[in-house]
Amino acid sequence: MNIYKAAPLSRLSIREYVKHIRIVTGTEDIMFFPIVEFMELVLPQLVEGFYYEICSKEKMPNKCGETFPAKNKICIREDIYEKAVNNDPFARFSIAHEIGHLLLHDVGSISLCRLEHGEKLKSFEDPEWQADCFGGEFLMYYPLIKGLTPSEISEQCGVTKRAASVQHSCV
Ligand SMILES: [Zn+2]
């Protein structure tokens, strides 16, 4: 079976990377992170040539978004974009997940590999795990959520209860 394998990245290294972005963008104190504005206004300054497209449901029936690191491009499905603008927690996370792919998975870091029979992809080599990890760390900034309960995190960071519980268990 062929699957995509990414260069290994631990949660701690992703956390450090997020800290760097929060510092350079002056957003260290922002609990409810403006992810749509970040994609529209800040990402083009961080990633040369970055652009995003809003795609129709017909064009993208089974995915909320898709990222093309080689083209510096993110596609977001129209309904997800609309919901994220209106602060829907699931949609906000979808955008953060795609930004994770863009920032973590450049052309050289992803390979299509064949796993040995019975070998399982380790989570820290799985690009989907890495993008989820990035999304969680980015929207729920570690120094700000320490000491909060999952429901406080969910409410204050604008994420789903499920995402907040996962993140809470990693603090
Ligand atoms: Zn993904």
Tab-separated table of N, CA and C and ligand atoms in Angstrom:
chain	number	residue	atom	x	y	z
A	1	MET	N	0.838	-1.196	0.000
A	1	MET	CA	0.000	0.000	0.000
A	1	MET	C	0.877	1.252	0.000
A	2	ASN	N	0.557	2.164	-0.876
A	2	ASN	CA	1.300	3.423	-0.948
A	2	ASN	C	0.632	4.478	-0.084
A	3	ILE	N	1.421	5.140	0.726
A	3	ILE	CA	0.844	6.250	1.451
A	3	ILE	C	1.862	7.371	1.578
A	4	TYR	N	1.349	8.517	1.933
A	4	TYR	CA	2.250	9.638	2.094
A	4	TYR	C	2.897	9.608	3.462
A	5	LYS	N	4.179	9.812	3.442
A	5	LYS	CA	4.928	9.828	4.687
A	5	LYS	C	5.658	11.166	4.756
A	6	ALA	N	5.642	11.774	5.905
A	6	ALA	CA	6.295	13.076	6.053
A	6	ALA	C	7.555	12.917	6.886
A	7	ALA	N	8.475	13.862	6.743
A	7	ALA	CA	9.625	13.881	7.631
A	7	ALA	C	9.096	13.939	9.063
A	8	PRO	N	9.690	13.174	9.977
A	8	PRO	CA	9.137	13.117	11.327
A	8	PRO	C	9.123	14.473	12.032
A	9	LEU	N	8.030	14.739	12.727
A	9	LEU	CA	7.910	15.977	13.501
A	9	LEU	C	7.189	15.647	14.791
A	10	SER	N	7.772	15.990	15.903
A	10	SER	CA	7.118	15.720	17.174
A	10	SER	C	6.181	16.868	17.530
A	11	ARG	N	5.269	16.609	18.493
A	11	ARG	CA	4.399	17.682	18.961
A	11	ARG	C	5.236	18.829	19.519
A	12	LEU	N	6.314	18.477	20.214
A	12	LEU	CA	7.133	19.540	20.805
A	12	LEU	C	7.766	20.437	19.751
A	13	SER	N	8.218	19.842	18.640
A	13	SER	CA	8.828	20.691	17.623
A	13	SER	C	7.765	21.529	16.912
A	14	ILE	N	6.562	20.988	16.754
A	14	ILE	CA	5.474	21.770	16.164
A	14	ILE	C	5.090	22.910	17.121
A	15	ARG	N	5.091	22.611	18.414
A	15	ARG	CA	4.778	23.633	19.425
A	15	ARG	C	5.790	24.786	19.363
A	16	GLU	N	7.060	24.447	19.211
A	16	GLU	CA	8.113	25.467	19.093
A	16	GLU	C	7.912	26.323	17.837
A	17	TYR	N	7.537	25.659	16.760
A	17	TYR	CA	7.316	26.354	15.491
A	17	TYR	C	6.146	27.339	15.616
A	18	VAL	N	5.066	26.872	16.265
A	18	VAL	CA	3.895	27.729	16.487
A	18	VAL	C	4.287	28.940	17.337
A	19	LYS	N	5.104	28.689	18.348
A	19	LYS	CA	5.550	29.790	19.207
A	19	LYS	C	6.276	30.850	18.377
A	20	HIS	N	7.130	30.371	17.486
A	20	HIS	CA	7.863	31.284	16.606
A	20	HIS	C	6.885	32.138	15.776
A	21	ILE	N	5.882	31.511	15.199
A	21	ILE	CA	4.917	32.259	14.374
A	21	ILE	C	4.143	33.251	15.234
A	22	ARG	N	3.726	32.800	16.433
A	22	ARG	CA	2.986	33.701	17.324
A	22	ARG	C	3.838	34.922	17.682
A	23	ILE	N	5.132	34.687	17.902
A	23	ILE	CA	6.010	35.801	18.275
A	23	ILE	C	6.212	36.751	17.093
A	24	VAL	N	6.574	36.219	15.934
A	24	VAL	CA	6.862	37.128	14.805
A	24	VAL	C	5.620	37.876	14.331
A	25	THR	N	4.435	37.311	14.591
A	25	THR	CA	3.229	38.012	14.163
A	25	THR	C	2.598	38.818	15.305
A	26	GLY	N	3.254	38.828	16.456
A	26	GLY	CA	2.747	39.619	17.584
A	26	GLY	C	1.388	39.165	18.080
A	27	THR	N	1.136	37.842	18.043
A	27	THR	CA	-0.183	37.331	18.443
A	27	THR	C	-0.111	36.451	19.695
A	28	GLU	N	0.940	36.642	20.479
A	28	GLU	CA	1.124	35.779	21.648
A	28	GLU	C	0.021	35.886	22.697
A	29	ASP	N	-0.673	37.027	22.718
A	29	ASP	CA	-1.697	37.207	23.754
A	29	ASP	C	-3.106	36.919	23.247
A	30	ILE	N	-3.218	36.496	21.994
A	30	ILE	CA	-4.557	36.357	21.412
A	30	ILE	C	-5.125	34.960	21.633
A	31	MET	N	-6.162	34.907	22.427
A	31	MET	CA	-6.786	33.640	22.775
A	31	MET	C	-7.644	33.131	21.613
A	32	PHE	N	-8.508	34.002	21.097
A	32	PHE	CA	-9.396	33.609	19.991
A	32	PHE	C	-8.700	34.038	18.695
A	33	PHE	N	-7.944	33.106	18.124
A	33	PHE	CA	-7.075	33.478	17.011
A	33	PHE	C	-7.877	33.715	15.724
A	34	PRO	N	-7.656	34.865	15.077
A	34	PRO	CA	-8.414	35.185	13.847
A	34	PRO	C	-7.832	34.452	12.639
A	35	ILE	N	-8.210	33.180	12.504
A	35	ILE	CA	-7.555	32.307	11.528
A	35	ILE	C	-7.827	32.725	10.073
A	36	VAL	N	-9.035	33.224	9.807
A	36	VAL	CA	-9.341	33.629	8.416
A	36	VAL	C	-8.511	34.858	8.041
A	37	GLU	N	-8.468	35.835	8.933
A	37	GLU	CA	-7.666	37.038	8.673
A	37	GLU	C	-6.186	36.667	8.544
A	38	PHE	N	-5.748	35.713	9.362
A	38	PHE	CA	-4.352	35.279	9.270
A	38	PHE	C	-4.064	34.730	7.876
A	39	MET	N	-4.961	33.870	7.383
A	39	MET	CA	-4.755	33.287	6.053
A	39	MET	C	-4.770	34.375	4.977
A	40	GLU	N	-5.679	35.335	5.122
A	40	GLU	CA	-5.857	36.319	4.055
A	40	GLU	C	-4.801	37.412	4.072
A	41	LEU	N	-4.412	37.856	5.276
A	41	LEU	CA	-3.555	39.044	5.365
A	41	LEU	C	-2.118	38.756	5.766
A	42	VAL	N	-1.923	37.737	6.616
A	42	VAL	CA	-0.574	37.518	7.157
A	42	VAL	C	0.194	36.451	6.375
A	43	LEU	N	-0.472	35.360	6.032
A	43	LEU	CA	0.226	34.279	5.316
A	43	LEU	C	0.928	34.753	4.039
A	44	PRO	N	0.303	35.654	3.253
A	44	PRO	CA	1.004	36.122	2.048
A	44	PRO	C	2.312	36.841	2.378
A	45	GLN	N	2.412	37.357	3.605
A	45	GLN	CA	3.661	38.017	3.992
A	45	GLN	C	4.702	37.013	4.498
A	46	LEU	N	4.213	35.882	5.015
A	46	LEU	CA	5.142	34.871	5.541
A	46	LEU	C	5.621	33.915	4.452
A	47	VAL	N	4.744	33.609	3.508
A	47	VAL	CA	5.064	32.616	2.471
A	47	VAL	C	4.975	33.305	1.110
A	48	GLU	N	6.107	33.442	0.484
A	48	GLU	CA	6.142	34.158	-0.782
A	48	GLU	C	5.287	33.441	-1.823
A	49	GLY	N	4.445	34.196	-2.488
A	49	GLY	CA	3.623	33.623	-3.549
A	49	GLY	C	2.381	32.912	-3.058
A	50	PHE	N	2.122	32.982	-1.735
A	50	PHE	CA	0.937	32.279	-1.213
A	50	PHE	C	-0.356	32.891	-1.732
A	51	TYR	N	-1.281	32.029	-2.096
A	51	TYR	CA	-2.643	32.492	-2.382
A	51	TYR	C	-3.625	31.393	-2.023
A	52	TYR	N	-4.880	31.805	-1.839
A	52	TYR	CA	-5.896	30.806	-1.528
A	52	TYR	C	-7.056	30.962	-2.491
A	53	GLU	N	-7.794	29.869	-2.623
A	53	GLU	CA	-8.959	29.886	-3.489
A	53	GLU	C	-10.139	29.314	-2.729
A	54	ILE	N	-11.307	29.849	-3.014
A	54	ILE	CA	-12.519	29.278	-2.441
A	54	ILE	C	-13.143	28.421	-3.528
A	55	CYS	N	-13.323	27.130	-3.211
A	55	CYS	CA	-13.797	26.191	-4.225
A	55	CYS	C	-15.240	25.796	-3.961
A	56	SER	N	-15.923	25.487	-5.037
A	56	SER	CA	-17.333	25.104	-4.922
A	56	SER	C	-17.446	23.686	-4.348
A	57	LYS	N	-18.633	23.388	-3.839
A	57	LYS	CA	-18.887	22.037	-3.303
A	57	LYS	C	-18.819	21.000	-4.410
A	58	GLU	N	-19.199	21.396	-5.629
A	58	GLU	CA	-19.161	20.449	-6.749
A	58	GLU	C	-17.709	20.051	-7.043
A	59	LYS	N	-16.824	21.021	-6.939
A	59	LYS	CA	-15.420	20.772	-7.256
A	59	LYS	C	-14.738	19.968	-6.137
A	60	MET	N	-15.242	20.100	-4.939
A	60	MET	CA	-14.586	19.497	-3.782
A	60	MET	C	-15.614	18.835	-2.865
A	61	PRO	N	-16.287	17.788	-3.352
A	61	PRO	CA	-17.396	17.242	-2.558
A	61	PRO	C	-16.979	16.556	-1.261
A	62	ASN	N	-15.788	15.957	-1.253
A	62	ASN	CA	-15.422	15.124	-0.100
A	62	ASN	C	-14.375	15.706	0.820
A	63	LYS	N	-13.940	16.922	0.548
A	63	LYS	CA	-12.884	17.511	1.365
A	63	LYS	C	-13.282	18.913	1.787
A	64	CYS	N	-12.877	19.285	2.988
A	64	CYS	CA	-13.142	20.653	3.458
A	64	CYS	C	-12.126	21.624	2.869
A	65	GLY	N	-10.934	21.110	2.590
A	65	GLY	CA	-9.884	21.953	2.041
A	65	GLY	C	-8.793	21.082	1.466
A	66	GLU	N	-7.912	21.705	0.722
A	66	GLU	CA	-6.793	20.970	0.158
A	66	GLU	C	-5.630	21.941	-0.029
A	67	THR	N	-4.426	21.445	0.222
A	67	THR	CA	-3.253	22.321	0.141
A	67	THR	C	-2.276	21.792	-0.891
A	68	PHE	N	-1.710	22.710	-1.655
A	68	PHE	CA	-0.709	22.370	-2.667
A	68	PHE	C	0.574	23.123	-2.335
A	69	PRO	N	1.408	22.523	-1.463
A	69	PRO	CA	2.602	23.255	-1.004
A	69	PRO	C	3.505	23.715	-2.152
A	70	ALA	N	3.612	22.914	-3.218
A	70	ALA	CA	4.502	23.293	-4.315
A	70	ALA	C	4.004	24.547	-5.031
A	71	LYS	N	2.698	24.787	-4.957
A	71	LYS	CA	2.117	25.978	-5.599
A	71	LYS	C	1.854	27.091	-4.599
A	72	ASN	N	2.178	26.850	-3.318
A	72	ASN	CA	1.871	27.809	-2.248
A	72	ASN	C	0.395	28.171	-2.240
A	73	LYS	N	-0.426	27.154	-2.395
A	73	LYS	CA	-1.854	27.400	-2.582
A	73	LYS	C	-2.695	26.562	-1.622
A	74	ILE	N	-3.718	27.186	-1.061
A	74	ILE	CA	-4.703	26.476	-0.241
A	74	ILE	C	-6.069	26.660	-0.881
A	75	CYS	N	-6.804	25.566	-1.015
A	75	CYS	CA	-8.197	25.657	-1.457
A	75	CYS	C	-9.091	25.372	-0.258
A	76	ILE	N	-10.070	26.211	-0.061
A	76	ILE	CA	-11.038	26.006	1.013
A	76	ILE	C	-12.417	25.908	0.368
A	77	ARG	N	-13.172	24.884	0.778
A	77	ARG	CA	-14.520	24.747	0.215
A	77	ARG	C	-15.403	25.908	0.675
A	78	GLU	N	-16.274	26.368	-0.200
A	78	GLU	CA	-17.030	27.604	0.049
A	78	GLU	C	-17.818	27.602	1.367
A	79	ASP	N	-18.455	26.464	1.673
A	79	ASP	CA	-19.268	26.439	2.899
A	79	ASP	C	-18.372	26.510	4.142
A	80	ILE	N	-17.203	25.884	4.059
A	80	ILE	CA	-16.258	25.920	5.191
A	80	ILE	C	-15.743	27.344	5.384
A	81	TYR	N	-15.426	28.001	4.282
A	81	TYR	CA	-14.943	29.388	4.361
A	81	TYR	C	-16.004	30.286	5.022
A	82	GLU	N	-17.234	30.166	4.538
A	82	GLU	CA	-18.329	30.974	5.095
A	82	GLU	C	-18.486	30.740	6.600
A	83	LYS	N	-18.455	29.457	6.981
A	83	LYS	CA	-18.625	29.122	8.399
A	83	LYS	C	-17.456	29.648	9.226
A	84	ALA	N	-16.248	29.549	8.677
A	84	ALA	CA	-15.075	30.034	9.428
A	84	ALA	C	-15.163	31.539	9.648
A	85	VAL	N	-15.643	32.255	8.636
A	85	VAL	CA	-15.825	33.707	8.772
A	85	VAL	C	-16.793	33.985	9.930
A	86	ASN	N	-17.765	33.091	10.095
A	86	ASN	CA	-18.738	33.254	11.177
A	86	ASN	C	-18.340	32.511	12.455
A	87	ASN	N	-17.043	32.198	12.555
A	87	ASN	CA	-16.463	31.631	13.779
A	87	ASN	C	-16.917	30.223	14.136
A	88	ASP	N	-17.352	29.462	13.143
A	88	ASP	CA	-17.697	28.071	13.415
A	88	ASP	C	-16.418	27.309	13.813
A	89	PRO	N	-16.448	26.610	14.971
A	89	PRO	CA	-15.227	25.965	15.475
A	89	PRO	C	-14.634	24.913	14.540
A	90	PHE	N	-15.474	24.070	13.966
A	90	PHE	CA	-14.966	23.014	13.078
A	90	PHE	C	-14.308	23.630	11.840
A	91	ALA	N	-14.960	24.645	11.286
A	91	ALA	CA	-14.430	25.280	10.072
A	91	ALA	C	-13.128	26.019	10.365
A	92	ARG	N	-13.046	26.648	11.527
A	92	ARG	CA	-11.802	27.329	11.908
A	92	ARG	C	-10.643	26.322	11.970
A	93	PHE	N	-10.946	25.149	12.538
A	93	PHE	CA	-9.889	24.141	12.649
A	93	PHE	C	-9.486	23.621	11.267
A	94	SER	N	-10.467	23.485	10.380
A	94	SER	CA	-10.158	23.007	9.020
A	94	SER	C	-9.146	23.928	8.351
A	95	ILE	N	-9.319	25.226	8.522
A	95	ILE	CA	-8.391	26.175	7.904
A	95	ILE	C	-7.017	26.080	8.568
A	96	ALA	N	-6.992	25.959	9.893
A	96	ALA	CA	-5.711	25.838	10.598
A	96	ALA	C	-4.978	24.559	10.147
A	97	HIS	N	-5.751	23.487	9.928
A	97	HIS	CA	-5.177	22.217	9.457
A	97	HIS	C	-4.495	22.412	8.092
A	98	GLU	N	-5.176	23.089	7.174
A	98	GLU	CA	-4.584	23.308	5.841
A	98	GLU	C	-3.347	24.200	5.932
A	99	ILE	N	-3.383	25.197	6.807
A	99	ILE	CA	-2.205	26.059	6.993
A	99	ILE	C	-1.036	25.220	7.511
A	100	GLY	N	-1.344	24.227	8.349
A	100	GLY	CA	-0.315	23.301	8.826
A	100	GLY	C	0.344	22.567	7.665
A	101	HIS	N	-0.482	22.063	6.736
A	101	HIS	CA	0.093	21.397	5.562
A	101	HIS	C	0.996	22.355	4.794
A	102	LEU	N	0.526	23.573	4.617
A	102	LEU	CA	1.307	24.542	3.832
A	102	LEU	C	2.661	24.824	4.484
A	103	LEU	N	2.643	25.036	5.802
A	103	LEU	CA	3.875	25.447	6.474
A	103	LEU	C	4.807	24.284	6.790
A	104	LEU	N	4.226	23.101	7.023
A	104	LEU	CA	5.068	21.971	7.425
A	104	LEU	C	5.494	21.099	6.252
A	105	HIS	N	4.664	21.081	5.212
A	105	HIS	CA	4.877	20.071	4.170
A	105	HIS	C	5.281	20.688	2.846
A	106	ASP	N	6.520	21.132	2.784
A	106	ASP	CA	6.984	21.608	1.490
A	106	ASP	C	7.348	20.400	0.635
A	107	VAL	N	7.730	20.673	-0.573
A	107	VAL	CA	7.902	19.588	-1.545
A	107	VAL	C	8.861	18.506	-1.042
A	108	GLY	N	9.939	18.930	-0.392
A	108	GLY	CA	10.950	17.961	0.010
A	108	GLY	C	10.592	17.131	1.227
A	109	SER	N	9.575	17.552	1.980
A	109	SER	CA	9.332	16.872	3.247
A	109	SER	C	8.326	15.728	3.145
A	110	ILE	N	7.711	15.576	1.995
A	110	ILE	CA	6.698	14.537	1.834
A	110	ILE	C	7.183	13.530	0.786
A	111	SER	N	7.020	12.275	1.094
A	111	SER	CA	7.346	11.283	0.069
A	111	SER	C	6.223	10.260	-0.005
A	112	LEU	N	6.047	9.772	-1.204
A	112	LEU	CA	5.080	8.694	-1.381
A	112	LEU	C	5.864	7.427	-1.102
A	113	CYS	N	5.472	6.691	-0.088
A	113	CYS	CA	6.315	5.543	0.232
A	113	CYS	C	5.494	4.272	0.309
A	114	ARG	N	6.179	3.197	0.196
A	114	ARG	CA	5.532	1.898	0.304
A	114	ARG	C	5.922	1.325	1.659
A	115	LEU	N	4.911	1.037	2.448
A	115	LEU	CA	5.221	0.487	3.767
A	115	LEU	C	5.457	-1.008	3.649
A	116	GLU	N	6.342	-1.486	4.460
A	116	GLU	CA	6.548	-2.924	4.543
A	116	GLU	C	5.255	-3.567	5.029
A	117	HIS	N	5.050	-4.831	4.631
A	117	HIS	CA	3.854	-5.525	5.078
A	117	HIS	C	3.794	-5.501	6.606
A	118	GLY	N	2.675	-5.066	7.129
A	118	GLY	CA	2.515	-5.056	8.579
A	118	GLY	C	3.083	-3.815	9.258
A	119	GLU	N	3.815	-2.992	8.507
A	119	GLU	CA	4.366	-1.775	9.109
A	119	GLU	C	3.282	-0.709	9.137
A	120	LYS	N	3.207	-0.036	10.239
A	120	LYS	CA	2.221	1.044	10.318
A	120	LYS	C	2.941	2.387	10.314
A	121	LEU	N	2.317	3.360	9.678
A	121	LEU	CA	2.899	4.695	9.668
A	121	LEU	C	2.864	5.241	11.099
A	122	LYS	N	3.987	5.717	11.567
A	122	LYS	CA	4.008	6.292	12.910
A	122	LYS	C	3.316	7.649	12.873
A	123	SER	N	2.628	7.988	13.946
A	123	SER	CA	1.813	9.204	13.875
A	123	SER	C	2.652	10.429	13.551
A	124	PHE	N	3.877	10.498	14.098
A	124	PHE	CA	4.676	11.690	13.863
A	124	PHE	C	5.254	11.756	12.445
A	125	GLU	N	5.030	10.680	11.655
A	125	GLU	CA	5.418	10.720	10.246
A	125	GLU	C	4.191	10.881	9.338
A	126	ASP	N	3.028	10.942	9.940
A	126	ASP	CA	1.790	11.021	9.172
A	126	ASP	C	1.445	12.496	8.940
A	127	PRO	N	1.427	12.932	7.670
A	127	PRO	CA	1.155	14.347	7.420
A	127	PRO	C	-0.197	14.803	7.969
A	128	GLU	N	-1.195	13.906	8.014
A	128	GLU	CA	-2.508	14.315	8.546
A	128	GLU	C	-2.429	14.537	10.061
A	129	TRP	N	-1.703	13.651	10.757
A	129	TRP	CA	-1.507	13.859	12.199
A	129	TRP	C	-0.775	15.179	12.425
A	130	GLN	N	0.270	15.420	11.650
A	130	GLN	CA	1.070	16.639	11.829
A	130	GLN	C	0.230	17.894	11.599
A	131	ALA	N	-0.622	17.868	10.559
A	131	ALA	CA	-1.454	19.051	10.264
A	131	ALA	C	-2.489	19.260	11.365
A	132	ASP	N	-3.040	18.173	11.907
A	132	ASP	CA	-3.980	18.294	13.032
A	132	ASP	C	-3.269	18.824	14.269
A	133	CYS	N	-2.083	18.311	14.499
A	133	CYS	CA	-1.297	18.749	15.648
A	133	CYS	C	-1.004	20.247	15.519
A	134	PHE	N	-0.601	20.662	14.327
A	134	PHE	CA	-0.337	22.088	14.097
A	134	PHE	C	-1.605	22.910	14.365
A	135	GLY	N	-2.729	22.466	13.813
A	135	GLY	CA	-3.992	23.199	13.990
A	135	GLY	C	-4.334	23.370	15.455
A	136	GLY	N	-4.172	22.293	16.224
A	136	GLY	CA	-4.468	22.343	17.656
A	136	GLY	C	-3.531	23.273	18.396
A	137	GLU	N	-2.243	23.144	18.110
A	137	GLU	CA	-1.256	23.990	18.797
A	137	GLU	C	-1.437	25.461	18.425
A	138	PHE	N	-1.786	25.694	17.167
A	138	PHE	CA	-1.890	27.069	16.675
A	138	PHE	C	-3.116	27.781	17.242
A	139	LEU	N	-4.264	27.092	17.242
A	139	LEU	CA	-5.496	27.732	17.725
A	139	LEU	C	-5.576	27.752	19.244
A	140	MET	N	-4.902	26.778	19.881
A	140	MET	CA	-4.930	26.709	21.353
A	140	MET	C	-3.493	26.871	21.832
A	141	TYR	N	-3.061	28.110	21.879
A	141	TYR	CA	-1.648	28.401	22.137
A	141	TYR	C	-1.269	27.958	23.548
A	142	TYR	N	-0.260	27.101	23.594
A	142	TYR	CA	0.146	26.429	24.822
A	142	TYR	C	0.258	27.350	26.047
A	143	PRO	N	1.000	28.462	25.955
A	143	PRO	CA	1.152	29.288	27.167
A	143	PRO	C	-0.172	29.894	27.648
A	144	LEU	N	-1.149	30.023	26.749
A	144	LEU	CA	-2.417	30.659	27.127
A	144	LEU	C	-3.431	29.686	27.707
A	145	ILE	N	-3.321	28.415	27.346
A	145	ILE	CA	-4.378	27.487	27.785
A	145	ILE	C	-3.999	26.667	29.017
A	146	LYS	N	-2.774	26.844	29.466
A	146	LYS	CA	-2.356	26.108	30.667
A	146	LYS	C	-3.306	26.425	31.816
A	147	GLY	N	-3.791	25.405	32.483
A	147	GLY	CA	-4.655	25.610	33.637
A	147	GLY	C	-6.135	25.746	33.314
A	148	LEU	N	-6.496	25.768	32.031
A	148	LEU	CA	-7.911	25.871	31.669
A	148	LEU	C	-8.532	24.485	31.495
A	149	THR	N	-9.839	24.421	31.694
A	149	THR	CA	-10.554	23.164	31.462
A	149	THR	C	-10.868	23.058	29.962
A	150	PRO	N	-11.178	21.834	29.498
A	150	PRO	CA	-11.516	21.697	28.075
A	150	PRO	C	-12.658	22.614	27.645
A	151	SER	N	-13.687	22.798	28.485
A	151	SER	CA	-14.785	23.650	28.013
A	151	SER	C	-14.394	25.129	27.989
A	152	GLU	N	-13.509	25.532	28.895
A	152	GLU	CA	-12.997	26.915	28.815
A	152	GLU	C	-12.157	27.099	27.552
A	153	ILE	N	-11.348	26.089	27.242
A	153	ILE	CA	-10.509	26.170	26.037
A	153	ILE	C	-11.399	26.258	24.799
A	154	SER	N	-12.412	25.388	24.757
A	154	SER	CA	-13.315	25.367	23.610
A	154	SER	C	-13.975	26.730	23.402
A	155	GLU	N	-14.472	27.292	24.485
A	155	GLU	CA	-15.170	28.578	24.399
A	155	GLU	C	-14.226	29.731	24.055
A	156	GLN	N	-13.092	29.772	24.739
A	156	GLN	CA	-12.213	30.936	24.585
A	156	GLN	C	-11.361	30.891	23.319
A	157	CYS	N	-11.072	29.699	22.832
A	157	CYS	CA	-10.229	29.593	21.624
A	157	CYS	C	-11.063	29.394	20.355
A	158	GLY	N	-12.372	29.166	20.500
A	158	GLY	CA	-13.206	28.972	19.315
A	158	GLY	C	-12.911	27.668	18.602
A	159	VAL	N	-12.814	26.595	19.385
A	159	VAL	CA	-12.586	25.262	18.810
A	159	VAL	C	-13.670	24.315	19.329
A	160	THR	N	-13.785	23.154	18.689
A	160	THR	CA	-14.798	22.193	19.130
A	160	THR	C	-14.398	21.613	20.497
A	161	LYS	N	-15.394	21.064	21.185
A	161	LYS	CA	-15.131	20.436	22.490
A	161	LYS	C	-14.147	19.289	22.323
A	162	ARG	N	-14.303	18.573	21.216
A	162	ARG	CA	-13.431	17.427	20.948
A	162	ARG	C	-11.981	17.884	20.764
A	163	ALA	N	-11.789	18.919	19.944
A	163	ALA	CA	-10.422	19.432	19.715
A	163	ALA	C	-9.835	19.963	21.023
A	164	ALA	N	-10.690	20.597	21.828
A	164	ALA	CA	-10.212	21.140	23.107
A	164	ALA	C	-9.784	20.015	24.049
A	165	SER	N	-10.541	18.906	24.054
A	165	SER	CA	-10.172	17.784	24.940
A	165	SER	C	-8.854	17.167	24.511
A	166	VAL	N	-8.684	17.006	23.201
A	166	VAL	CA	-7.425	16.433	22.698
A	166	VAL	C	-6.266	17.331	23.134
A	167	GLN	N	-6.424	18.638	22.913
A	167	GLN	CA	-5.343	19.561	23.235
A	167	GLN	C	-5.082	19.600	24.739
A	168	HIS	N	-6.158	19.565	25.501
A	168	HIS	CA	-6.056	19.599	26.965
A	168	HIS	C	-5.198	18.434	27.456
A	169	SER	N	-5.339	17.278	26.788
A	169	SER	CA	-4.584	16.097	27.212
A	169	SER	C	-3.106	16.200	26.824
A	170	CYS	N	-2.757	17.186	26.005
A	170	CYS	CA	-1.356	17.329	25.549
A	170	CYS	C	-0.638	18.466	26.267
A	171	VAL	N	-1.319	19.120	27.203
A	171	VAL	CA	-0.694	20.282	27.853
A	171	VAL	C	0.096	19.822	29.072
B	1	ZN	ZN	-5.012	17.140	5.734
